[in-house]
mmCIF file of C-alpha atoms and ligand atoms in Angstrom:
data_model
loop_
_atom_site.group_PDB
_atom_site.id
_atom_site.type_symbol
_atom_site.label_atom_id
_atom_site.label_comp_id
_atom_site.label_asym_id
_atom_site.label_seq_id
_atom_site.Cartn_x
_atom_site.Cartn_y
_atom_site.Cartn_z
ATOM 1 C CA UNK D 1 78.553 233.072 -76.180
ATOM 2 C CA UNK D 2 77.763 230.465 -78.776
ATOM 3 C CA UNK D 3 74.241 230.577 -80.220
ATOM 4 C CA UNK D 4 72.572 227.536 -81.728
ATOM 5 C CA UNK D 5 69.149 227.555 -83.284
ATOM 6 C CA UNK D 6 67.426 224.402 -84.354
ATOM 7 C CA UNK D 7 64.509 224.002 -86.759
ATOM 8 C CA UNK D 8 62.920 227.364 -85.993
ATOM 9 C CA UNK D 9 59.526 227.926 -87.554
ATOM 10 C CA UNK D 10 57.406 231.063 -87.288
ATOM 11 C CA UNK D 11 54.196 231.571 -89.231
ATOM 12 C CA UNK D 12 52.039 234.697 -89.202
ATOM 13 C CA UNK D 13 48.369 234.766 -89.978
ATOM 14 C CA UNK D 14 47.588 237.974 -91.811
ATOM 15 C CA UNK D 15 44.013 238.905 -92.660
ATOM 16 C CA UNK D 16 44.049 237.435 -96.149
ATOM 17 C CA UNK D 17 46.953 234.974 -96.047
ATOM 18 C CA UNK D 18 49.379 232.870 -94.083
ATOM 19 C CA UNK D 19 53.028 233.921 -94.158
ATOM 20 C CA UNK D 20 55.753 231.461 -93.270
ATOM 21 C CA UNK D 21 58.250 234.134 -92.197
ATOM 22 C CA UNK D 22 60.856 231.651 -90.878
ATOM 23 C CA UNK D 23 60.816 228.160 -92.349
ATOM 24 C CA UNK D 24 62.754 225.576 -90.417
ATOM 25 C CA UNK D 25 65.968 227.537 -89.882
ATOM 26 C CA UNK D 26 68.946 225.946 -88.111
ATOM 27 C CA UNK D 27 72.214 227.825 -87.539
ATOM 28 C CA UNK D 28 75.322 227.653 -85.384
ATOM 29 C CA UNK D 29 76.645 231.085 -84.526
ATOM 30 C CA UNK D 30 80.108 230.602 -83.002
ATOM 31 C CA UNK D 31 81.126 232.679 -79.999
ATOM 32 C CA UNK D 32 83.481 235.554 -80.541
ATOM 33 C CA UNK D 33 82.525 236.301 -84.138
ATOM 34 C CA UNK D 34 80.678 238.860 -86.184
ATOM 35 C CA UNK D 35 77.957 236.804 -87.831
ATOM 36 C CA UNK D 36 75.954 238.271 -90.703
ATOM 37 C CA UNK D 37 72.413 237.395 -91.682
ATOM 38 C CA UNK D 38 71.700 238.881 -95.096
ATOM 39 C CA UNK D 39 68.458 238.868 -97.033
ATOM 40 C CA UNK D 40 66.230 241.108 -99.090
ATOM 41 C CA UNK D 41 63.282 242.920 -97.594
ATOM 42 C CA UNK D 42 60.676 240.377 -96.495
ATOM 43 C CA UNK D 43 63.182 237.489 -96.348
ATOM 44 C CA UNK D 44 62.451 236.976 -92.654
ATOM 45 C CA UNK D 45 65.512 238.633 -91.063
ATOM 46 C CA UNK D 46 63.681 240.680 -88.454
ATOM 47 C CA UNK D 47 61.518 237.750 -87.485
ATOM 48 C CA UNK D 48 64.566 235.517 -87.155
ATOM 49 C CA UNK D 49 66.354 238.065 -84.991
ATOM 50 C CA UNK D 50 63.299 238.453 -82.746
ATOM 51 C CA UNK D 51 63.338 234.688 -82.257
ATOM 52 C CA UNK D 52 67.087 234.506 -81.554
ATOM 53 C CA UNK D 53 66.950 237.469 -79.178
ATOM 54 C CA UNK D 54 64.003 235.846 -77.358
ATOM 55 C CA UNK D 55 61.666 238.767 -78.002
ATOM 56 C CA UNK D 56 59.270 236.356 -79.655
ATOM 57 C CA UNK D 57 58.602 232.631 -79.329
ATOM 58 C CA UNK D 58 58.866 230.311 -82.331
ATOM 59 C CA UNK D 59 55.924 228.062 -83.267
ATOM 60 C CA UNK D 60 58.436 225.259 -82.986
ATOM 61 C CA UNK D 61 62.182 224.808 -82.749
ATOM 62 C CA UNK D 62 64.795 225.629 -80.131
ATOM 63 C CA UNK D 63 67.299 228.336 -79.236
ATOM 64 C CA UNK D 64 70.440 227.565 -77.198
ATOM 65 C CA UNK D 65 73.004 229.942 -75.685
ATOM 66 C CA UNK D 66 76.168 227.980 -74.812
ATOM 67 C CA UNK D 67 74.188 224.728 -74.894
ATOM 68 C CA UNK D 68 71.566 226.046 -72.486
ATOM 69 C CA UNK D 69 68.053 226.044 -73.913
ATOM 70 C CA UNK D 70 66.680 229.579 -73.656
ATOM 71 C CA UNK D 71 63.496 229.797 -75.747
ATOM 72 C CA UNK D 72 61.335 228.278 -73.000
ATOM 73 C CA UNK D 73 62.543 230.175 -69.899
ATOM 74 C CA UNK D 74 60.153 231.538 -67.291
ATOM 75 C CA UNK D 75 59.655 235.294 -67.023
ATOM 76 C CA UNK D 76 62.311 235.962 -64.395
ATOM 77 C CA UNK D 77 64.977 233.926 -66.143
ATOM 78 C CA UNK D 78 64.025 235.584 -69.426
ATOM 79 C CA UNK D 79 64.631 239.056 -67.969
ATOM 80 C CA UNK D 80 68.075 237.940 -66.807
ATOM 81 C CA UNK D 81 68.816 236.470 -70.194
ATOM 82 C CA UNK D 82 67.777 239.720 -71.897
ATOM 83 C CA UNK D 83 70.348 241.595 -69.829
ATOM 84 C CA UNK D 84 73.038 239.526 -71.506
ATOM 85 C CA UNK D 85 72.026 240.896 -74.888
ATOM 86 C CA UNK D 86 72.449 244.343 -76.380
ATOM 87 C CA UNK D 87 70.667 245.604 -79.444
ATOM 88 C CA UNK D 88 71.115 248.467 -81.886
ATOM 89 C CA UNK D 89 68.775 249.551 -84.667
ATOM 90 C CA UNK D 90 68.647 251.543 -87.873
ATOM 91 C CA UNK D 91 66.803 254.456 -86.211
ATOM 92 C CA UNK D 92 68.977 254.431 -83.022
ATOM 93 C CA UNK D 93 65.969 254.512 -80.611
ATOM 94 C CA UNK D 94 67.622 257.043 -78.301
ATOM 95 C CA UNK D 95 65.663 259.100 -75.774
ATOM 96 C CA UNK D 96 65.589 262.621 -77.161
ATOM 97 C CA UNK D 97 64.838 264.143 -73.761
ATOM 98 C CA UNK D 98 68.146 262.913 -72.372
ATOM 99 C CA UNK D 99 71.763 263.852 -73.072
ATOM 100 C CA UNK D 100 74.212 261.400 -74.664
ATOM 101 C CA UNK D 101 75.589 260.349 -71.255
ATOM 102 C CA UNK D 102 72.115 259.984 -69.722
ATOM 103 C CA UNK D 103 71.056 257.715 -72.590
ATOM 104 C CA UNK D 104 73.987 255.423 -71.846
ATOM 105 C CA UNK D 105 73.141 255.559 -68.126
ATOM 106 C CA UNK D 106 69.507 254.566 -68.719
ATOM 107 C CA UNK D 107 69.832 250.744 -68.719
ATOM 108 C CA UNK D 108 72.112 250.955 -65.680
ATOM 109 C CA UNK D 109 69.516 253.022 -63.813
ATOM 110 C CA UNK D 110 66.892 250.398 -64.608
ATOM 111 C CA UNK D 111 69.121 247.761 -63.034
ATOM 112 C CA UNK D 112 69.496 249.996 -59.975
ATOM 113 C CA UNK D 113 73.258 250.283 -60.379
ATOM 114 C CA UNK D 114 74.809 252.603 -57.725
ATOM 115 C CA UNK D 115 75.281 256.159 -58.981
ATOM 116 C CA UNK D 116 79.060 256.366 -58.772
ATOM 117 C CA UNK D 117 79.331 253.073 -60.605
ATOM 118 C CA UNK D 118 77.031 254.407 -63.334
ATOM 119 C CA UNK D 119 79.168 257.510 -63.735
ATOM 120 C CA UNK D 120 82.325 255.436 -64.009
ATOM 121 C CA UNK D 121 80.824 253.039 -66.532
ATOM 122 C CA UNK D 122 79.323 255.833 -68.668
ATOM 123 C CA UNK D 123 82.714 257.526 -68.807
ATOM 124 C CA UNK D 124 84.372 254.287 -69.946
ATOM 125 C CA UNK D 125 81.704 253.689 -72.572
ATOM 126 C CA UNK D 126 81.920 257.223 -73.957
ATOM 127 C CA UNK D 127 85.645 256.673 -74.304
ATOM 128 C CA UNK D 128 85.113 253.300 -75.965
ATOM 129 C CA UNK D 129 82.965 254.850 -78.697
ATOM 130 C CA UNK D 130 85.166 257.956 -79.035
ATOM 131 C CA UNK D 131 82.654 260.533 -77.800
ATOM 132 C CA UNK D 132 83.985 261.617 -74.399
ATOM 133 C CA UNK D 133 83.655 265.248 -75.449
ATOM 134 C CA UNK D 134 79.921 264.924 -76.208
ATOM 135 C CA UNK D 135 78.773 263.569 -72.838
ATOM 136 C CA UNK D 136 76.395 266.440 -72.150
ATOM 137 C CA UNK D 137 75.223 266.947 -75.713
ATOM 138 C CA UNK D 138 71.481 266.756 -76.336
ATOM 139 C CA UNK D 139 70.712 263.898 -78.751
ATOM 140 C CA UNK D 140 69.356 266.292 -81.381
ATOM 141 C CA UNK D 141 72.792 267.907 -81.752
ATOM 142 C CA UNK D 142 74.518 264.642 -82.694
ATOM 143 C CA UNK D 143 75.153 263.396 -86.244
ATOM 144 C CA UNK D 144 73.745 260.020 -87.356
ATOM 145 C CA UNK D 145 77.094 258.318 -86.812
ATOM 146 C CA UNK D 146 77.425 259.860 -83.334
ATOM 147 C CA UNK D 147 73.883 258.762 -82.445
ATOM 148 C CA UNK D 148 74.733 255.192 -83.418
ATOM 149 C CA UNK D 149 77.917 255.371 -81.311
ATOM 150 C CA UNK D 150 75.832 256.426 -78.309
ATOM 151 C CA UNK D 151 73.351 253.635 -79.057
ATOM 152 C CA UNK D 152 76.246 251.154 -79.160
ATOM 153 C CA UNK D 153 77.550 252.446 -75.821
ATOM 154 C CA UNK D 154 74.060 252.093 -74.318
ATOM 155 C CA UNK D 155 73.702 248.562 -75.703
ATOM 156 C CA UNK D 156 76.985 247.605 -74.044
ATOM 157 C CA UNK D 157 76.268 249.248 -70.675
ATOM 158 C CA UNK D 158 75.264 246.023 -68.941
ATOM 159 C CA UNK D 159 78.243 244.126 -70.411
ATOM 160 C CA UNK D 160 76.223 241.807 -72.638
ATOM 161 C CA UNK D 161 77.740 238.766 -74.289
ATOM 162 C CA UNK D 162 75.710 239.146 -77.470
ATOM 163 C CA UNK D 163 75.167 242.273 -79.548
ATOM 164 C CA UNK D 164 72.396 242.295 -82.170
ATOM 165 C CA UNK D 165 72.728 244.895 -84.908
ATOM 166 C CA UNK D 166 69.490 245.218 -86.892
ATOM 167 C CA UNK D 167 70.243 247.196 -90.076
ATOM 168 C CA UNK D 168 72.389 249.367 -87.813
ATOM 169 C CA UNK D 169 74.107 251.229 -90.633
ATOM 170 C CA UNK D 170 71.285 251.399 -93.173
ATOM 171 C CA UNK D 171 70.522 255.052 -92.433
ATOM 172 C CA UNK D 172 74.170 256.146 -92.605
ATOM 173 C CA UNK D 173 76.331 257.335 -95.505
ATOM 174 C CA UNK D 174 79.061 254.957 -96.791
ATOM 175 C CA UNK D 175 81.931 256.607 -94.921
ATOM 176 C CA UNK D 176 80.074 256.714 -91.594
ATOM 177 C CA UNK D 177 78.944 253.129 -92.207
ATOM 178 C CA UNK D 178 82.570 252.041 -92.532
ATOM 179 C CA UNK D 179 83.592 253.794 -89.321
ATOM 180 C CA UNK D 180 80.685 252.278 -87.363
ATOM 181 C CA UNK D 181 81.459 248.790 -88.730
ATOM 182 C CA UNK D 182 85.114 249.226 -87.773
ATOM 183 C CA UNK D 183 84.028 250.279 -84.272
ATOM 184 C CA UNK D 184 81.799 247.200 -83.953
ATOM 185 C CA UNK D 185 84.661 244.950 -85.063
ATOM 186 C CA UNK D 186 87.053 246.562 -82.572
ATOM 187 C CA UNK D 187 84.550 246.281 -79.729
ATOM 188 C CA UNK D 188 83.757 242.669 -80.652
ATOM 189 C CA UNK D 189 87.437 241.788 -80.175
ATOM 190 C CA UNK D 190 87.911 243.856 -77.039
ATOM 191 C CA UNK D 191 84.854 242.453 -75.275
ATOM 192 C CA UNK D 192 84.832 238.932 -76.808
ATOM 193 C CA UNK D 193 81.309 239.561 -78.011
ATOM 194 C CA UNK D 194 79.182 237.486 -80.320
ATOM 195 C CA UNK D 195 77.766 239.982 -82.798
ATOM 196 C CA UNK D 196 74.750 239.081 -84.931
ATOM 197 C CA UNK D 197 74.428 241.514 -87.787
ATOM 198 C CA UNK D 198 71.221 241.727 -89.788
ATOM 199 C CA UNK D 199 71.566 243.499 -93.116
ATOM 200 C CA UNK D 200 70.367 243.744 -96.699
ATOM 201 C CA UNK D 201 73.754 245.097 -97.839
ATOM 202 C CA UNK D 202 76.598 242.858 -99.005
ATOM 203 C CA UNK D 203 79.009 245.742 -98.279
ATOM 204 C CA UNK D 204 78.213 245.329 -94.590
ATOM 205 C CA UNK D 205 78.940 241.597 -94.759
ATOM 206 C CA UNK D 206 82.185 242.271 -96.633
ATOM 207 C CA UNK D 207 83.422 244.961 -94.255
ATOM 208 C CA UNK D 208 82.350 243.540 -90.913
ATOM 209 C CA UNK D 209 81.450 239.865 -90.834
ATOM 210 C CA UNK D 210 83.428 236.656 -90.349
ATOM 211 C CA UNK D 211 80.623 234.305 -91.337
ATOM 212 C CA UNK D 212 77.299 234.854 -93.038
ATOM 213 C CA UNK D 213 73.966 233.123 -93.572
ATOM 214 C CA UNK D 214 72.013 234.096 -96.681
ATOM 215 C CA UNK D 215 68.281 234.133 -96.119
ATOM 216 C CA UNK D 216 65.698 233.945 -98.885
ATOM 217 C CA UNK D 217 61.976 233.572 -98.451
ATOM 218 C CA UNK D 218 62.271 232.433 -94.828
ATOM 219 C CA UNK D 219 64.968 229.815 -95.439
ATOM 220 C CA UNK D 220 68.785 229.750 -95.237
ATOM 221 C CA UNK D 221 70.013 229.193 -98.787
ATOM 222 C CA UNK D 222 73.725 229.388 -98.049
ATOM 223 C CA UNK D 223 76.029 229.646 -95.023
ATOM 224 C CA UNK D 224 79.780 229.913 -94.608
ATOM 225 C CA UNK D 225 82.816 232.092 -94.066
ATOM 226 C CA UNK D 226 82.599 235.422 -95.835
ATOM 227 C CA UNK D 227 85.706 234.597 -97.887
ATOM 228 C CA UNK D 228 84.153 231.327 -99.111
ATOM 229 C CA UNK D 229 80.856 232.960 -99.936
ATOM 230 C CA UNK D 230 82.575 235.754 -101.857
ATOM 231 C CA UNK D 231 84.936 233.475 -103.765
ATOM 232 C CA UNK D 232 82.551 230.609 -104.397
ATOM 233 C CA UNK D 233 78.914 231.630 -104.086
ATOM 234 C CA UNK D 234 76.491 228.778 -104.701
ATOM 235 C CA UNK D 235 72.945 230.084 -104.474
ATOM 236 C CA UNK D 236 71.344 232.436 -106.972
ATOM 237 C CA UNK D 237 70.413 234.772 -104.098
ATOM 238 C CA UNK D 238 74.070 235.110 -103.073
ATOM 239 C CA UNK D 239 75.238 235.646 -106.651
ATOM 240 C CA UNK D 240 72.608 238.303 -107.049
ATOM 241 C CA UNK D 241 73.779 240.110 -103.900
ATOM 242 C CA UNK D 242 77.388 239.964 -105.106
ATOM 243 C CA UNK D 243 76.518 241.284 -108.548
ATOM 244 C CA UNK D 244 74.995 244.375 -106.960
ATOM 245 C CA UNK D 245 78.021 245.094 -104.825
ATOM 246 C CA UNK D 246 79.270 248.572 -105.660
ATOM 247 C CA UNK D 247 78.298 247.905 -109.215
ATOM 248 C CA UNK D 248 79.607 250.537 -111.408
ATOM 249 C CA UNK D 249 81.960 253.279 -112.320
ATOM 250 C CA UNK D 250 79.377 256.027 -111.946
ATOM 251 C CA UNK D 251 79.244 255.420 -108.230
ATOM 252 C CA UNK D 252 81.716 257.869 -106.774
ATOM 253 C CA UNK D 253 83.496 255.711 -104.265
ATOM 254 C CA UNK D 254 83.597 252.515 -106.287
ATOM 255 C CA UNK D 255 87.060 253.097 -107.713
ATOM 256 C CA UNK D 256 89.216 251.520 -105.006
ATOM 257 C CA UNK D 257 86.935 248.821 -103.789
ATOM 258 C CA UNK D 258 84.190 248.004 -106.216
ATOM 259 C CA UNK D 259 83.850 246.680 -109.664
ATOM 260 C CA UNK D 260 84.837 248.851 -112.548
ATOM 261 C CA UNK D 261 83.045 248.230 -115.808
ATOM 262 C CA UNK D 262 84.921 248.782 -119.032
ATOM 263 C CA UNK D 263 82.081 247.766 -121.255
ATOM 264 C CA UNK D 264 78.353 248.217 -121.310
ATOM 265 C CA UNK D 265 77.991 244.569 -122.215
ATOM 266 C CA UNK D 266 78.060 242.061 -119.418
ATOM 267 C CA UNK D 267 80.509 239.207 -119.854
ATOM 268 C CA UNK D 268 79.505 235.596 -120.102
ATOM 269 C CA UNK D 269 81.769 234.378 -117.298
ATOM 270 C CA UNK D 270 82.524 235.579 -113.799
ATOM 271 C CA UNK D 271 85.916 234.520 -112.440
ATOM 272 C CA UNK D 272 86.584 234.827 -108.715
ATOM 273 C CA UNK D 273 90.125 234.748 -107.324
ATOM 274 C CA UNK D 274 91.270 234.505 -103.733
ATOM 275 C CA UNK D 275 94.192 236.517 -102.354
ATOM 276 C CA UNK D 276 97.455 236.186 -104.243
ATOM 277 C CA UNK D 277 95.964 234.590 -107.362
ATOM 278 C CA UNK D 278 95.504 237.663 -109.447
ATOM 279 C CA UNK D 279 93.665 237.695 -112.731
ATOM 280 C CA UNK D 280 96.405 238.833 -115.032
ATOM 281 C CA UNK D 281 98.811 235.837 -114.982
ATOM 282 C CA UNK D 282 95.907 233.397 -115.148
ATOM 283 C CA UNK D 283 94.514 235.066 -118.236
ATOM 284 C CA UNK D 284 97.827 235.354 -120.041
ATOM 285 C CA UNK D 285 98.750 231.739 -119.228
ATOM 286 C CA UNK D 286 95.412 230.436 -120.405
ATOM 287 C CA UNK D 287 95.375 232.419 -123.625
ATOM 288 C CA UNK D 288 98.860 231.100 -124.444
ATOM 289 C CA UNK D 289 97.983 227.514 -123.597
ATOM 290 C CA UNK D 290 94.627 227.365 -125.433
ATOM 291 C CA UNK D 291 93.230 228.814 -128.619
ATOM 292 C CA UNK D 292 91.132 231.424 -126.832
ATOM 293 C CA UNK D 293 91.091 235.175 -126.261
ATOM 294 C CA UNK D 294 89.605 237.104 -123.380
ATOM 295 C CA UNK D 295 87.551 240.272 -123.384
ATOM 296 C CA UNK D 296 87.576 241.752 -119.924
ATOM 297 C CA UNK D 297 84.263 243.486 -119.319
ATOM 298 C CA UNK D 298 84.557 244.402 -115.670
ATOM 299 C CA UNK D 299 86.731 243.696 -112.707
ATOM 300 C CA UNK D 300 87.650 244.684 -109.209
ATOM 301 C CA UNK D 301 88.910 243.617 -105.842
ATOM 302 C CA UNK D 302 86.836 243.264 -102.691
ATOM 303 C CA UNK D 303 88.915 243.782 -99.564
ATOM 304 C CA UNK D 304 87.650 241.494 -96.823
ATOM 305 C CA UNK D 305 89.164 241.912 -93.377
ATOM 306 C CA UNK D 306 91.327 238.783 -93.789
ATOM 307 C CA UNK D 307 91.530 238.295 -97.539
ATOM 308 C CA UNK D 308 91.129 239.948 -100.887
ATOM 309 C CA UNK D 309 88.755 238.508 -103.454
ATOM 310 C CA UNK D 310 89.271 239.498 -107.088
ATOM 311 C CA UNK D 311 86.433 239.389 -109.596
ATOM 312 C CA UNK D 312 86.715 239.520 -113.375
ATOM 313 C CA UNK D 313 83.754 239.475 -115.687
ATOM 314 C CA UNK D 314 84.964 238.260 -119.082
ATOM 315 C CA UNK D 315 83.998 236.826 -122.402
ATOM 316 C CA UNK D 316 86.080 233.930 -123.619
ATOM 317 C CA UNK D 317 86.220 233.664 -127.401
ATOM 318 C CA UNK D 318 87.381 230.719 -129.494
ATOM 319 C CA UNK D 319 86.222 227.299 -130.703
ATOM 320 C CA UNK D 320 83.756 225.783 -128.215
ATOM 321 C CA UNK D 321 86.009 222.849 -127.359
ATOM 322 C CA UNK D 322 88.932 225.176 -126.618
ATOM 323 C CA UNK D 323 86.773 227.452 -124.469
ATOM 324 C CA UNK D 324 85.616 224.436 -122.490
ATOM 325 C CA UNK D 325 89.187 223.219 -121.977
ATOM 326 C CA UNK D 326 90.300 226.696 -120.964
ATOM 327 C CA UNK D 327 87.556 226.922 -118.347
ATOM 328 C CA UNK D 328 88.422 223.509 -116.930
ATOM 329 C CA UNK D 329 92.039 224.593 -116.707
ATOM 330 C CA UNK D 330 91.176 227.865 -114.970
ATOM 331 C CA UNK D 331 89.204 225.893 -112.403
ATOM 332 C CA UNK D 332 92.233 223.678 -111.689
ATOM 333 C CA UNK D 333 94.088 226.866 -110.745
ATOM 334 C CA UNK D 334 91.651 227.321 -107.877
ATOM 335 C CA UNK D 335 89.699 230.067 -109.587
ATOM 336 C CA UNK D 336 85.937 229.842 -109.389
ATOM 337 C CA UNK D 337 84.220 230.156 -112.783
ATOM 338 C CA UNK D 338 80.538 230.927 -113.150
ATOM 339 C CA UNK D 339 78.511 231.335 -116.291
ATOM 340 C CA UNK D 340 76.776 234.665 -115.936
ATOM 341 C CA UNK D 341 75.265 234.676 -119.383
ATOM 342 C CA UNK D 342 75.854 238.327 -120.276
ATOM 343 C CA UNK D 343 75.662 239.496 -123.883
ATOM 344 C CA UNK D 344 78.932 239.070 -125.768
HETATM 345 P P1 ADP E 401 62.775 241.227 -93.258
HETATM 346 O O1 ADP E 401 63.231 241.681 -91.913
HETATM 347 O O2 ADP E 401 63.765 240.333 -93.950
HETATM 348 O O3 ADP E 401 62.342 242.356 -94.148
HETATM 349 P P2 ADP E 401 60.433 240.232 -91.852
HETATM 350 O O4 ADP E 401 60.899 239.218 -90.854
HETATM 351 O O5 ADP E 401 60.118 241.588 -91.359
HETATM 352 O O6 ADP E 401 61.481 240.288 -93.062
HETATM 353 O O7 ADP E 401 59.124 239.679 -92.590
HETATM 354 C C1 ADP E 401 59.014 238.388 -93.164
HETATM 355 C C2 ADP E 401 57.573 238.155 -93.564
HETATM 356 O O8 ADP E 401 56.777 237.999 -92.367
HETATM 357 C C3 ADP E 401 56.947 239.282 -94.336
HETATM 358 O O9 ADP E 401 56.103 238.734 -95.302
HETATM 359 C C4 ADP E 401 56.137 240.043 -93.286
HETATM 360 O O10 ADP E 401 55.000 240.645 -93.866
HETATM 361 C C5 ADP E 401 55.737 238.948 -92.316
HETATM 362 N N1 ADP E 401 55.629 239.440 -90.928
HETATM 363 C C6 ADP E 401 56.664 239.842 -90.147
HETATM 364 N N2 ADP E 401 56.242 240.205 -88.922
HETATM 365 C C7 ADP E 401 54.880 240.027 -88.919
HETATM 366 C C8 ADP E 401 53.860 240.220 -87.935
HETATM 367 N N3 ADP E 401 54.144 240.665 -86.698
HETATM 368 N N4 ADP E 401 52.590 239.947 -88.290
HETATM 369 C C9 ADP E 401 52.293 239.494 -89.534
HETATM 370 N N5 ADP E 401 53.203 239.278 -90.495
HETATM 371 C C10 ADP E 401 54.500 239.541 -90.208
#
């Protein structure tokens, strides 16, 4: 299911002020993708997702599912449309009085699905999320990751075409987060779903999403494929998110995936490489060709599902004119160079 939103605006009137939570946002979310919407707290993510999932009406603007306008449906049509969407949340929202299997059965019971069909579907869904052995477990006996798996199974019970994930992994540890994101990716492919993933974590975008929109203060400041955004970020908001990605060596699991810092000083330049262009040959070629030397301050590789993006934070020393020429040359090699302005 392709989702298009056009010029969405939503303003809230709080007691002492007016908040423009979503300011004229337009997006095309292609079918069959995992689409990230990233923003800091208060950026307007939850509001935007309530508008896209038709839980709330915009002040103005339009929402289309496969070219059909859906923001102005009557009540009956709206209920039908809601059945084509599944949703999972940070706090799982499971019914604690029911077992794992009965939670998955719940939306099917509401739709008055025949009992034997429910049983069959619940069994399939438990298998899909790898929890067949916990069917009769009370919710309180499940781990956070298992609860989210049950919530995913429940969200998929009515075979929706769209799955909304609202900070779905924010309450989970990094390892469990990775396994849940992998599960969502696998399910997306298996069921040809359109997944809309709301997050404040760039790790989630890196590990799960195909495309991403970066939201700041109610507006989209950047949109594109995850590889493009990681290798060539344009907005300050995006650069800021990337600079906080697994920042440093004192984080236990940063060694294989994150950025390792060799120096306390930040470097003045951030170089971003895609795939096979690794940093080392570029740096040795450039320091031979120009009268410059490099100090590597930090570096690492981000493994995206389709590509690797290398990052090096460096100082480039030498006469100004040579440094400038060196940077121009590096850019011609297809490496993105940003001035980060760290202390030399
Ligand atoms: P995010 O999900 O990115 O943290 P939200 O969409 O929750 O952002 O909030 C965006 C802004 O809109 C915030 O300033 C918030 O206070 C305001 N807001 C969100 N929902 C409401 C509401 N129901 N009533 C009043 N203000 C709201």
